[in-house]
Short mmCIF file of C-alpha atoms in Angstrom, two decimals:
data_model
loop_
_atom_site.label_atom_id
_atom_site.label_comp_id
_atom_site.label_asym_id
_atom_site.label_seq_id
_atom_site.Cartn_x
_atom_site.Cartn_y
_atom_site.Cartn_z
CA UNK A 6 112.27 68.22 284.63
CA UNK A 7 114.18 67.41 281.44
CA UNK A 8 113.10 63.78 281.64
CA UNK A 9 109.48 64.93 281.98
CA UNK A 10 109.81 67.21 278.95
CA UNK A 11 111.19 64.41 276.77
CA UNK A 12 108.48 62.07 278.07
CA UNK A 13 105.79 64.54 276.96
CA UNK A 14 107.57 65.05 273.60
CA UNK A 15 107.48 61.32 272.93
CA UNK A 16 103.94 60.70 274.17
CA UNK A 17 102.16 63.46 272.16
CA UNK A 18 103.76 62.72 268.78
CA UNK A 19 100.62 61.07 267.33
CA UNK A 20 98.00 62.66 269.57
CA UNK A 21 95.40 64.69 267.64
CA UNK A 22 94.22 66.84 270.54
CA UNK A 23 94.48 70.57 270.01
CA UNK A 24 97.06 71.03 272.77
CA UNK A 25 99.21 68.14 271.47
CA UNK A 26 99.15 69.57 267.95
CA UNK A 27 100.31 72.96 269.27
CA UNK A 28 103.07 71.27 271.26
CA UNK A 29 104.20 69.21 268.24
CA UNK A 30 104.91 72.38 266.27
CA UNK A 31 107.87 72.87 268.66
CA UNK A 32 108.56 69.24 269.62
CA UNK A 33 112.31 68.62 269.31
CA UNK A 34 111.90 64.83 269.06
CA UNK A 35 109.68 64.94 265.96
CA UNK A 36 110.90 65.68 262.46
CA UNK A 37 108.95 67.50 259.79
CA UNK A 38 107.72 65.00 257.18
CA UNK A 39 105.02 64.49 254.56
CA UNK A 40 101.98 62.35 255.26
CA UNK A 41 99.27 61.30 252.84
CA UNK A 42 95.48 61.10 253.28
CA UNK A 43 92.45 60.28 251.17
CA UNK A 44 89.54 62.66 251.75
CA UNK A 45 86.42 61.08 253.23
CA UNK A 46 83.71 63.69 253.73
CA UNK A 47 81.81 61.34 256.06
CA UNK A 48 84.59 62.12 258.55
CA UNK A 49 84.33 65.91 258.04
CA UNK A 50 82.69 68.16 260.61
CA UNK A 51 81.85 71.86 260.37
CA UNK A 52 82.78 72.52 264.01
CA UNK A 53 82.99 76.32 263.84
CA UNK A 54 79.84 76.85 261.75
CA UNK A 55 81.70 78.90 259.13
CA UNK A 56 82.25 76.20 256.51
CA UNK A 57 85.76 75.23 257.63
CA UNK A 58 85.61 71.46 257.87
CA UNK A 59 87.72 69.49 260.34
CA UNK A 60 88.95 66.11 259.08
CA UNK A 61 89.94 63.30 261.44
CA UNK A 62 91.59 60.71 259.18
CA UNK A 63 94.25 58.00 258.94
CA UNK A 64 97.44 59.19 257.31
CA UNK A 65 100.54 57.38 256.08
CA UNK A 66 104.15 58.54 256.01
CA UNK A 67 106.61 57.76 253.19
CA UNK A 68 107.48 54.42 254.81
CA UNK A 69 103.81 53.36 254.90
CA UNK A 70 103.38 53.71 258.68
CA UNK A 71 99.88 54.72 259.79
CA UNK A 72 99.31 57.85 261.90
CA UNK A 73 96.09 59.51 263.09
CA UNK A 74 95.78 63.08 261.82
CA UNK A 75 93.33 65.92 262.38
CA UNK A 76 93.35 69.10 260.31
CA UNK A 77 91.05 71.84 259.11
CA UNK A 78 90.26 72.28 255.42
CA UNK A 79 89.19 75.59 253.96
CA UNK A 80 85.69 74.50 252.97
CA UNK A 81 84.62 70.96 252.17
CA UNK A 82 87.39 69.18 250.29
CA UNK A 83 86.79 66.98 247.24
CA UNK A 84 85.64 63.47 248.11
CA UNK A 85 88.17 60.73 247.30
CA UNK A 86 91.03 63.10 246.43
CA UNK A 87 94.51 62.55 247.84
CA UNK A 88 96.38 65.16 249.85
CA UNK A 89 100.02 65.46 250.85
CA UNK A 90 100.23 67.05 254.29
CA UNK A 91 103.33 68.90 255.50
CA UNK A 92 103.42 67.75 259.14
CA UNK A 93 105.47 67.73 262.29
CA UNK A 94 104.02 64.96 264.43
CA UNK A 95 100.29 65.60 264.42
CA UNK A 96 100.66 69.32 263.62
CA UNK A 97 99.74 70.16 260.00
CA UNK A 98 101.49 73.15 258.41
CA UNK A 99 99.81 72.87 255.00
CA UNK A 100 98.28 70.50 252.49
CA UNK A 101 98.13 70.13 248.72
CA UNK A 102 96.46 67.74 246.31
CA UNK A 103 98.62 64.95 244.88
CA UNK A 104 98.14 62.20 242.33
CA UNK A 105 99.03 58.51 242.37
CA UNK A 106 102.36 59.11 240.59
CA UNK A 107 103.41 61.55 243.35
CA UNK A 108 102.97 59.05 246.22
CA UNK A 109 104.88 55.96 247.29
CA UNK A 110 103.04 52.98 245.76
CA UNK A 111 102.50 51.17 249.09
CA UNK A 112 100.95 54.33 250.56
CA UNK A 113 98.57 54.60 247.61
CA UNK A 114 97.58 50.96 248.08
CA UNK A 115 96.92 51.42 251.81
CA UNK A 116 94.81 54.54 251.22
CA UNK A 117 92.59 52.63 248.79
CA UNK A 118 91.82 49.68 251.10
#
């Protein structure tokens, strides 16, 4: 049973499904870390019909590793702006706008490709 639990912990780390995100909030094998995204409103969907847009984007951690991420923004976010997400695996606690000087340079470069 323990081996199964750790297997699930490892396999859902980067999964963006709703159940995996909920599991990652308590996943003992994943640390809480910042990830960076660039807003692309072509990828935004108003899934609930109330103006809360869901974004399914590529994110990068401090080391420049790519991770899929899915989160809900309160309204449509500004096109082309950069956000720093407070994450644990694929679970997003919060986000805030950041500028080039506040990001690792290789992450900024990858987000602008």
